[in-house]
CSV table of C-alpha atoms in Angstrom, one decimal:
chain,number,residue,atom,x,y,z
A,1313,UNK,CA,38.4,19.0,30.3
A,1314,UNK,CA,38.5,22.7,29.5
A,1315,UNK,CA,35.9,25.5,29.1
A,1316,UNK,CA,37.0,27.0,25.8
A,1317,UNK,CA,34.4,29.6,25.1
A,1318,UNK,CA,31.2,31.1,26.5
A,1319,UNK,CA,28.8,33.2,24.5
A,1320,UNK,CA,26.0,35.4,25.8
A,1321,UNK,CA,23.3,37.3,23.9
A,1322,UNK,CA,20.5,39.3,25.6
A,1323,UNK,CA,21.2,37.7,29.0
A,1324,UNK,CA,20.1,39.9,32.0
A,1325,UNK,CA,22.0,43.1,31.2
A,1326,UNK,CA,24.4,41.8,28.6
A,1327,UNK,CA,23.5,42.5,25.0
A,1328,UNK,CA,26.3,40.4,23.5
A,1329,UNK,CA,29.5,38.8,24.9
A,1330,UNK,CA,31.9,36.2,23.5
A,1331,UNK,CA,34.6,35.2,25.9
A,1332,UNK,CA,37.5,32.9,24.7
A,1333,UNK,CA,39.3,31.2,27.5
A,1334,UNK,CA,42.9,29.9,27.1
A,1335,UNK,CA,44.0,26.7,28.7
A,1336,UNK,CA,45.3,27.1,32.3
A,1337,UNK,CA,44.0,29.1,35.2
A,1338,UNK,CA,41.7,32.1,34.4
A,1339,UNK,CA,40.6,34.7,36.8
A,1340,UNK,CA,37.7,37.2,36.4
A,1341,UNK,CA,38.1,40.3,38.5
A,1342,UNK,CA,36.1,43.4,39.0
A,1343,UNK,CA,34.3,45.5,41.6
A,1344,UNK,CA,31.0,44.7,43.0
A,1345,UNK,CA,28.3,44.9,40.4
A,1346,UNK,CA,30.7,44.6,37.5
A,1347,UNK,CA,28.9,41.4,36.3
A,1348,UNK,CA,31.2,38.6,37.4
A,1349,UNK,CA,28.3,36.6,38.8
A,1350,UNK,CA,26.3,37.1,35.6
A,1351,UNK,CA,28.9,34.9,33.8
A,1352,UNK,CA,28.5,32.2,36.4
A,1353,UNK,CA,24.7,32.4,36.2
A,1354,UNK,CA,24.9,32.1,32.4
A,1355,UNK,CA,27.2,29.1,32.7
A,1356,UNK,CA,24.9,27.4,35.2
A,1357,UNK,CA,22.0,28.0,32.8
A,1358,UNK,CA,23.9,26.4,30.0
A,1359,UNK,CA,24.5,23.5,32.3
A,1360,UNK,CA,20.8,22.9,33.0
A,1361,UNK,CA,20.0,25.2,35.9
A,1362,UNK,CA,16.4,26.3,36.3
A,1363,UNK,CA,15.4,29.1,33.8
A,1364,UNK,CA,12.9,31.9,34.1
A,1365,UNK,CA,12.0,35.1,32.2
A,1366,UNK,CA,14.3,37.2,34.4
A,1367,UNK,CA,17.2,35.8,32.4
A,1368,UNK,CA,16.1,37.7,29.3
A,1369,UNK,CA,17.4,41.3,28.8
A,1370,UNK,CA,14.7,43.9,28.9
A,1371,UNK,CA,13.2,44.5,25.5
A,1372,UNK,CA,14.7,41.3,24.0
A,1373,UNK,CA,12.8,38.3,22.7
A,1374,UNK,CA,15.1,35.7,24.2
A,1375,UNK,CA,18.3,35.1,25.9
A,1376,UNK,CA,20.9,32.8,24.2
A,1377,UNK,CA,23.8,31.2,26.1
A,1378,UNK,CA,26.4,28.8,24.7
A,1379,UNK,CA,29.3,27.1,26.4
A,1380,UNK,CA,32.0,25.1,24.5
A,1381,UNK,CA,34.2,22.6,26.2
A,1382,UNK,CA,36.9,20.1,25.2
A,1383,UNK,CA,34.9,16.9,25.1
A,1384,UNK,CA,36.1,14.5,27.8
A,1385,UNK,CA,36.4,10.9,26.6
A,1386,UNK,CA,34.4,9.8,29.7
A,1387,UNK,CA,31.3,11.3,28.1
A,1388,UNK,CA,31.6,9.6,24.7
A,1389,UNK,CA,29.5,6.5,25.8
A,1390,UNK,CA,26.8,8.7,27.4
A,1391,UNK,CA,26.6,10.9,24.3
A,1392,UNK,CA,26.3,7.9,22.0
A,1393,UNK,CA,23.7,6.2,24.1
A,1394,UNK,CA,21.6,9.4,24.4
A,1395,UNK,CA,21.8,10.0,20.6
A,1396,UNK,CA,24.1,13.0,20.5
A,1397,UNK,CA,27.1,13.5,18.2
A,1398,UNK,CA,30.5,13.3,19.8
A,1399,UNK,CA,33.8,14.8,18.8
A,1400,UNK,CA,36.7,16.9,20.0
A,1401,UNK,CA,34.4,19.7,21.2
A,1402,UNK,CA,31.2,19.6,23.3
A,1403,UNK,CA,28.8,22.5,22.7
A,1404,UNK,CA,26.0,23.2,25.2
A,1405,UNK,CA,23.4,25.8,24.3
A,1406,UNK,CA,20.3,27.1,26.1
A,1407,UNK,CA,17.7,29.7,25.1
A,1408,UNK,CA,15.0,31.3,27.3
A,1409,UNK,CA,12.2,33.4,25.9
A,1410,UNK,CA,10.3,36.3,27.4
A,1411,UNK,CA,7.7,33.9,28.8
A,1412,UNK,CA,10.3,31.9,30.6
A,1413,UNK,CA,10.2,28.9,28.3
A,1414,UNK,CA,13.6,27.4,27.6
A,1415,UNK,CA,15.1,25.1,25.0
A,1416,UNK,CA,18.4,23.3,25.0
A,1417,UNK,CA,20.9,21.6,22.6
A,1418,UNK,CA,23.9,19.4,22.9
A,1419,UNK,CA,26.2,19.5,19.9
A,1420,UNK,CA,23.3,20.9,17.9
A,1421,UNK,CA,20.7,18.3,18.8
A,1422,UNK,CA,17.7,19.1,21.0
A,1423,UNK,CA,18.3,18.2,24.7
A,1424,UNK,CA,16.2,18.5,27.9
A,1425,UNK,CA,17.3,20.5,30.8
A,1426,UNK,CA,17.9,17.3,32.8
A,1427,UNK,CA,20.3,16.1,30.0
A,1428,UNK,CA,22.2,19.4,30.1
A,1429,UNK,CA,22.4,19.1,33.9
A,1430,UNK,CA,23.6,15.5,33.7
A,1431,UNK,CA,26.4,16.5,31.3
A,1432,UNK,CA,27.2,19.6,33.3
A,1433,UNK,CA,27.8,17.6,36.5
A,1434,UNK,CA,30.6,15.8,34.7
A,1435,UNK,CA,32.1,19.0,33.3
A,1436,UNK,CA,32.1,21.7,35.9
A,1437,UNK,CA,32.3,22.2,39.7
A,1438,UNK,CA,31.1,25.6,40.8
A,1439,UNK,CA,32.3,26.5,44.3
A,1440,UNK,CA,30.8,29.3,46.4
A,1441,UNK,CA,30.7,30.3,50.0
A,1442,UNK,CA,28.5,27.3,50.8
A,1443,UNK,CA,30.4,24.8,48.7
A,1444,UNK,CA,31.6,23.0,51.9
A,1445,UNK,CA,28.1,21.8,52.4
A,1446,UNK,CA,28.6,19.3,49.6
A,1447,UNK,CA,31.0,17.5,51.9
A,1448,UNK,CA,28.0,16.6,54.1
A,1449,UNK,CA,26.6,14.5,51.3
A,1450,UNK,CA,27.6,10.9,51.4
A,1451,UNK,CA,27.7,10.5,47.6
A,1452,UNK,CA,30.1,13.5,47.3
A,1453,UNK,CA,32.3,12.2,50.1
A,1454,UNK,CA,32.5,8.8,48.4
A,1455,UNK,CA,33.2,10.4,45.0
A,1456,UNK,CA,36.1,12.4,46.4
A,1457,UNK,CA,37.7,9.3,48.0
A,1458,UNK,CA,37.1,7.3,44.8
A,1459,UNK,CA,38.7,9.9,42.6
A,1460,UNK,CA,41.7,10.0,44.8
A,1461,UNK,CA,42.0,6.2,45.2
A,1462,UNK,CA,41.4,5.5,41.5
A,1463,UNK,CA,38.1,3.7,42.1
A,1464,UNK,CA,35.7,3.3,39.1
A,1465,UNK,CA,32.3,2.5,40.6
A,1466,UNK,CA,30.4,2.2,37.2
A,1467,UNK,CA,31.0,-1.6,36.7
A,1468,UNK,CA,29.7,-2.2,40.3
A,1469,UNK,CA,26.6,-0.2,39.5
A,1470,UNK,CA,25.8,-2.5,36.6
A,1471,UNK,CA,26.4,-5.6,38.7
A,1472,UNK,CA,24.2,-4.1,41.4
A,1473,UNK,CA,21.3,-3.6,38.9
A,1474,UNK,CA,21.7,-7.2,37.6
A,1475,UNK,CA,21.6,-8.5,41.2
A,1476,UNK,CA,18.5,-6.4,42.0
A,1477,UNK,CA,16.8,-7.7,38.8
A,1478,UNK,CA,17.6,-11.3,39.7
A,1479,UNK,CA,16.3,-10.7,43.2
A,1480,UNK,CA,13.0,-9.2,41.9
A,1481,UNK,CA,12.6,-12.0,39.4
A,1482,UNK,CA,13.0,-14.6,42.1
A,1483,UNK,CA,10.6,-12.8,44.5
A,1484,UNK,CA,8.0,-12.4,41.8
A,1485,UNK,CA,8.2,-16.1,40.9
A,1486,UNK,CA,7.8,-17.1,44.5
A,1487,UNK,CA,4.8,-14.8,44.9
A,1488,UNK,CA,3.2,-16.0,41.7
A,1489,UNK,CA,3.6,-19.7,42.2
A,1490,UNK,CA,-0.1,-20.3,42.8
A,1491,UNK,CA,-1.3,-18.3,39.8
A,1492,UNK,CA,1.5,-19.7,37.6
A,1493,UNK,CA,0.5,-23.3,38.5
A,1494,UNK,CA,-3.2,-22.6,37.8
A,1495,UNK,CA,-2.3,-21.1,34.4
A,1496,UNK,CA,-0.1,-24.0,33.6
A,1497,UNK,CA,-2.8,-26.5,34.5
A,1498,UNK,CA,-5.3,-24.7,32.3
A,1499,UNK,CA,-2.9,-24.7,29.4
A,1500,UNK,CA,-2.0,-28.3,29.9
A,1501,UNK,CA,-5.7,-29.3,29.8
A,1502,UNK,CA,-6.2,-27.4,26.6
A,1503,UNK,CA,-3.0,-28.8,25.1
A,1504,UNK,CA,-4.2,-32.3,26.0
A,1505,UNK,CA,-7.6,-31.8,24.3
A,1506,UNK,CA,-6.2,-30.4,21.1
A,1507,UNK,CA,-3.2,-32.9,21.1
A,1508,UNK,CA,-5.8,-35.7,20.9
A,1509,UNK,CA,-6.7,-34.4,17.5
A,1510,UNK,CA,-3.0,-34.1,16.6
A,1511,UNK,CA,-3.7,-31.5,13.9
A,1512,UNK,CA,-1.1,-31.4,11.2
A,1513,UNK,CA,0.3,-28.1,9.9
A,1514,UNK,CA,-1.5,-28.3,6.5
A,1515,UNK,CA,-3.9,-31.1,7.3
A,1516,UNK,CA,-7.1,-29.0,7.2
A,1517,UNK,CA,-6.6,-28.0,3.6
A,1518,UNK,CA,-6.0,-31.7,2.6
A,1519,UNK,CA,-9.1,-32.8,4.5
A,1520,UNK,CA,-11.2,-30.3,2.7
A,1521,UNK,CA,-9.9,-31.4,-0.7
A,1522,UNK,CA,-10.5,-35.1,0.0
A,1523,UNK,CA,-13.9,-34.5,1.5
A,1524,UNK,CA,-15.0,-32.4,-1.5
A,1525,UNK,CA,-13.8,-35.1,-3.9
A,1526,UNK,CA,-15.4,-38.1,-2.0
A,1527,UNK,CA,-18.7,-36.3,-1.4
A,1528,UNK,CA,-19.0,-35.7,-5.1
A,1529,UNK,CA,-17.7,-39.1,-6.2
A,1530,UNK,CA,-21.0,-40.3,-7.7
A,1531,UNK,CA,-21.4,-37.1,-9.7
A,1532,UNK,CA,-17.8,-37.4,-10.9
A,1533,UNK,CA,-18.4,-41.1,-12.0
A,1534,UNK,CA,-21.5,-40.2,-13.9
A,1535,UNK,CA,-19.8,-37.3,-15.7
A,1536,UNK,CA,-16.9,-39.5,-16.7
A,1537,UNK,CA,-19.1,-42.3,-18.0
A,1538,UNK,CA,-21.3,-39.8,-19.9
A,1539,UNK,CA,-18.3,-38.3,-21.5
A,1540,UNK,CA,-17.0,-41.7,-22.6
A,1541,UNK,CA,-20.4,-42.7,-24.0
A,1542,UNK,CA,-20.6,-39.5,-26.0
A,1543,UNK,CA,-17.1,-40.1,-27.5
A,1544,UNK,CA,-17.5,-43.8,-28.3
A,1545,UNK,CA,-21.2,-44.1,-29.2
A,1546,UNK,CA,-21.5,-44.5,-32.9
A,1547,UNK,CA,-25.0,-43.1,-33.0
A,1548,UNK,CA,-23.9,-40.0,-31.0
A,1549,UNK,CA,-21.1,-39.2,-33.3
A,1550,UNK,CA,-18.1,-38.8,-31.1
A,1551,UNK,CA,-14.9,-40.4,-32.4
A,1552,UNK,CA,-16.7,-42.2,-35.2
A,1553,UNK,CA,-18.1,-39.0,-36.5
A,1554,UNK,CA,-14.7,-37.3,-36.4
A,1555,UNK,CA,-13.2,-40.3,-38.4
A,1556,UNK,CA,-15.9,-40.0,-41.0
A,1557,UNK,CA,-15.6,-36.3,-41.3
A,1558,UNK,CA,-11.8,-36.5,-41.6
A,1559,UNK,CA,-12.0,-39.2,-44.4
A,1560,UNK,CA,-14.6,-37.2,-46.3
A,1561,UNK,CA,-12.5,-34.1,-46.5
A,1562,UNK,CA,-9.3,-35.9,-47.1
A,1563,UNK,CA,-10.8,-37.7,-50.1
A,1564,UNK,CA,-11.5,-34.3,-51.8
A,1565,UNK,CA,-8.5,-32.3,-50.8
A,1566,UNK,CA,-7.0,-32.8,-54.3
A,1567,UNK,CA,-10.0,-30.9,-55.7
A,1568,UNK,CA,-10.3,-28.2,-52.9
A,1569,UNK,CA,-7.0,-27.3,-51.3
A,1570,UNK,CA,-8.7,-25.7,-48.3
A,1571,UNK,CA,-10.0,-29.1,-47.3
A,1572,UNK,CA,-6.4,-30.2,-46.5
A,1573,UNK,CA,-6.1,-27.7,-43.6
A,1574,UNK,CA,-9.6,-28.6,-42.4
A,1575,UNK,CA,-8.7,-32.3,-42.5
A,1576,UNK,CA,-5.6,-31.6,-40.4
A,1577,UNK,CA,-7.7,-29.8,-37.8
A,1578,UNK,CA,-10.1,-32.8,-37.7
A,1579,UNK,CA,-7.1,-35.2,-37.4
A,1580,UNK,CA,-5.8,-33.2,-34.4
A,1581,UNK,CA,-9.2,-33.1,-32.8
A,1582,UNK,CA,-9.5,-36.8,-33.3
A,1583,UNK,CA,-6.2,-37.5,-31.6
A,1584,UNK,CA,-7.1,-35.2,-28.6
A,1585,UNK,CA,-10.5,-36.9,-28.3
A,1586,UNK,CA,-8.9,-40.4,-28.3
A,1587,UNK,CA,-6.4,-39.2,-25.6
A,1588,UNK,CA,-9.3,-37.9,-23.5
A,1589,UNK,CA,-11.2,-41.2,-23.9
A,1590,UNK,CA,-8.1,-43.2,-22.8
A,1591,UNK,CA,-7.6,-40.8,-19.8
A,1592,UNK,CA,-11.2,-41.1,-18.7
A,1593,UNK,CA,-11.0,-44.9,-18.9
A,1594,UNK,CA,-7.9,-44.8,-16.7
A,1595,UNK,CA,-9.6,-42.5,-14.2
A,1596,UNK,CA,-12.6,-44.8,-14.0
A,1597,UNK,CA,-10.4,-47.8,-13.3
A,1598,UNK,CA,-9.0,-46.2,-10.1
A,1599,UNK,CA,-12.1,-44.2,-9.1
A,1600,UNK,CA,-14.4,-45.7,-6.6
A,1601,UNK,CA,-17.1,-44.7,-4.1
A,1602,UNK,CA,-15.8,-44.9,-0.5
A,1603,UNK,CA,-18.5,-44.1,1.9
A,1604,UNK,CA,-16.5,-45.3,4.9
A,1605,UNK,CA,-13.6,-43.0,4.1
A,1606,UNK,CA,-16.1,-40.1,3.6
A,1607,UNK,CA,-17.6,-40.9,7.1
A,1608,UNK,CA,-14.1,-40.8,8.6
A,1609,UNK,CA,-13.5,-37.4,7.0
A,1610,UNK,CA,-16.8,-36.1,8.3
A,1611,UNK,CA,-16.0,-37.2,11.8
A,1612,UNK,CA,-12.5,-35.7,11.8
A,1613,UNK,CA,-13.5,-32.4,10.2
A,1614,UNK,CA,-16.3,-32.2,12.8
A,1615,UNK,CA,-13.7,-32.4,15.6
A,1616,UNK,CA,-11.6,-29.7,13.9
A,1617,UNK,CA,-14.6,-27.4,13.7
A,1618,UNK,CA,-15.8,-28.1,17.3
A,1619,UNK,CA,-12.3,-27.3,18.8
A,1620,UNK,CA,-11.9,-24.2,16.6
A,1621,UNK,CA,-15.3,-22.8,17.8
A,1622,UNK,CA,-14.4,-23.6,21.4
A,1623,UNK,CA,-11.2,-21.6,21.2
A,1624,UNK,CA,-12.5,-18.9,18.8
A,1625,UNK,CA,-10.1,-19.7,16.0
A,1626,UNK,CA,-10.5,-20.9,12.4
A,1627,UNK,CA,-9.8,-24.6,11.9
A,1628,UNK,CA,-6.6,-23.8,10.0
A,1629,UNK,CA,-5.2,-21.9,13.0
A,1630,UNK,CA,-5.4,-24.9,15.4
A,1631,UNK,CA,-1.9,-26.2,14.7
A,1632,UNK,CA,-0.3,-22.8,15.4
A,1633,UNK,CA,-2.5,-22.4,18.5
A,1634,UNK,CA,-1.3,-25.7,19.9
A,1635,UNK,CA,2.4,-24.6,19.4
A,1636,UNK,CA,1.8,-21.3,21.1
A,1637,UNK,CA,0.3,-23.0,24.1
A,1638,UNK,CA,3.2,-25.4,24.3
A,1639,UNK,CA,5.7,-22.5,24.2
A,1640,UNK,CA,3.7,-20.7,26.9
A,1641,UNK,CA,3.9,-23.8,29.1
A,1642,UNK,CA,7.7,-23.9,28.6
A,1643,UNK,CA,7.9,-20.3,29.6
A,1644,UNK,CA,5.8,-20.9,32.7
A,1645,UNK,CA,8.0,-23.9,33.6
A,1646,UNK,CA,11.1,-21.7,33.4
A,1647,UNK,CA,9.5,-18.9,35.5
A,1648,UNK,CA,8.4,-21.5,38.1
A,1649,UNK,CA,11.8,-23.1,38.2
A,1650,UNK,CA,12.8,-21.6,41.6
A,1651,UNK,CA,16.0,-23.6,41.8
A,1652,UNK,CA,17.2,-22.1,38.5
A,1653,UNK,CA,16.2,-18.6,39.5
A,1654,UNK,CA,17.9,-19.0,42.9
A,1655,UNK,CA,21.1,-20.1,41.1
A,1656,UNK,CA,20.9,-17.0,38.9
A,1657,UNK,CA,20.4,-14.7,41.9
A,1658,UNK,CA,23.3,-16.3,43.7
A,1659,UNK,CA,25.5,-15.9,40.6
A,1660,UNK,CA,24.6,-12.2,40.3
A,1661,UNK,CA,25.2,-11.7,44.0
A,1662,UNK,CA,28.6,-13.3,43.9
A,1663,UNK,CA,29.6,-11.2,40.9
A,1664,UNK,CA,28.5,-8.1,42.7
A,1665,UNK,CA,30.3,-9.0,46.0
A,1666,UNK,CA,33.6,-9.8,44.2
A,1667,UNK,CA,33.6,-6.4,42.5
A,1668,UNK,CA,32.5,-4.7,45.7
A,1669,UNK,CA,35.2,-6.3,47.8
A,1670,UNK,CA,37.9,-5.2,45.3
A,1671,UNK,CA,36.6,-1.6,45.6
A,1672,UNK,CA,36.7,-1.9,49.4
A,1673,UNK,CA,40.4,-2.8,49.2
A,1674,UNK,CA,41.2,0.2,47.0
A,1675,UNK,CA,39.2,2.5,49.4
A,1676,UNK,CA,40.9,1.0,52.5
A,1677,UNK,CA,44.2,1.6,50.9
A,1678,UNK,CA,43.4,5.1,49.6
A,1679,UNK,CA,41.6,6.5,52.8
A,1680,UNK,CA,44.7,6.9,55.0
A,1681,UNK,CA,46.7,8.3,52.1
A,1682,UNK,CA,44.0,10.9,51.4
A,1683,UNK,CA,43.8,11.7,55.1
A,1684,UNK,CA,47.6,12.1,55.3
A,1685,UNK,CA,47.7,14.4,52.3
A,1686,UNK,CA,44.9,16.7,53.5
A,1687,UNK,CA,46.4,16.8,57.1
A,1688,UNK,CA,49.7,17.9,55.6
A,1689,UNK,CA,48.0,20.6,53.6
A,1690,UNK,CA,46.1,21.8,56.7
A,1691,UNK,CA,49.4,22.6,58.4
A,1692,UNK,CA,50.2,25.3,55.8
A,1693,UNK,CA,46.7,26.8,56.1
A,1694,UNK,CA,46.9,28.1,59.7
A,1695,UNK,CA,45.6,24.9,61.2
A,1696,UNK,CA,48.8,23.6,62.7
A,1697,UNK,CA,48.2,20.4,64.6
A,1698,UNK,CA,44.9,19.8,62.8
A,1699,UNK,CA,44.2,16.3,61.6
A,1700,UNK,CA,41.9,15.0,58.8
A,1701,UNK,CA,40.5,11.5,58.9
A,1702,UNK,CA,38.6,9.4,56.5
A,1703,UNK,CA,36.4,6.7,58.0
A,1704,UNK,CA,35.1,3.6,56.4
A,1705,UNK,CA,32.2,1.8,58.1
A,1706,UNK,CA,30.4,-1.3,56.9
A,1707,UNK,CA,27.0,-0.3,55.4
A,1708,UNK,CA,23.9,-1.9,56.8
A,1709,UNK,CA,23.0,-3.1,53.3
A,1710,UNK,CA,25.0,-3.4,50.1
A,1711,UNK,CA,24.4,-0.5,47.7
A,1712,UNK,CA,25.2,0.4,44.1
A,1713,UNK,CA,28.2,2.2,45.4
A,1714,UNK,CA,29.7,-0.6,47.5
A,1715,UNK,CA,29.8,-2.2,51.0
A,1716,UNK,CA,30.9,0.8,53.1
A,1717,UNK,CA,29.8,4.2,54.3
A,1718,UNK,CA,32.5,6.8,54.0
A,1719,UNK,CA,32.9,9.9,56.2
A,1720,UNK,CA,35.3,12.8,56.6
A,1721,UNK,CA,36.3,13.7,60.2
């Protein structure tokens, strides 16, 4: 990766500066106070360092710093996951106002200082007179050896997280066995109570329709019989009256043409009335009073209403409630299946250990090679006879970085 350009506006004492850097090795020289450290401070600010109002040039509203890099492919996944655009270039920008409030951007999208810092750690190493102190940090020591030995620790970190999650899930299940069992027993009792009713998915609507019909059966019978009587009773008119009216008009339609249309209307009405009479007779033949069935419906609907009130649901919701309880019991059974959870934890541990051991082999191979290379370099730096060693010691506990502690001696 390469720093291509750095731009400063109203930063400390700099009004405006745009510095293009060619590929290769660049050196900034100058006497004390010339401003070399200002460039480093500006770069650090763009990379997420702490900001304050002292960064703003006196009299200016805000300081503005931008740093453009060739975008490393190793950052593509991070940029995508964090919601930033990725491309050939990576532009980091930071502003600080006169009150010390800062804002940041990555490729034009708003970013937090911590995000700028996270990106910066993968882009730039800034070494000063105290840079050697980083070698006292175990993570830095490991990173140097891993970089030399070609070790990629990222997959191991993912396997470590999976193992930790499996361990936590198993521990939580063991600790919650009593409460899970109590909850399961409660649900099982409720399921048993509602299951006795065996509520069908659309049964409640059917029960209501049947109950309404049977509870009004006598009124329906009376209405049908009254309608038939009105249609077929000669004294009441009905069908006989329509026949007579039709015949009367039909007999005079040769004199009055309008009677023909009226006679046709009466003929149509007569046909419809006859159809209605036939349909009513058919309905009466199959219709009957069924007090026993009505009593059965009353009893079953009473059970529906009683259970729905107990569990604070409408009767129509009982089937779905039963299904949800059954699903919850299945989930609790899975959570309480310690054997299955132990198997998952073992599988996650084995996957982690296999990857960790492969990294141990690479580090074990790379450590003496790194030690030899640095020892050789030391001889040309006025440290004849000096020896550099890389130690690998088994860690007390596995970590996201592996099974060993690494030290430089």
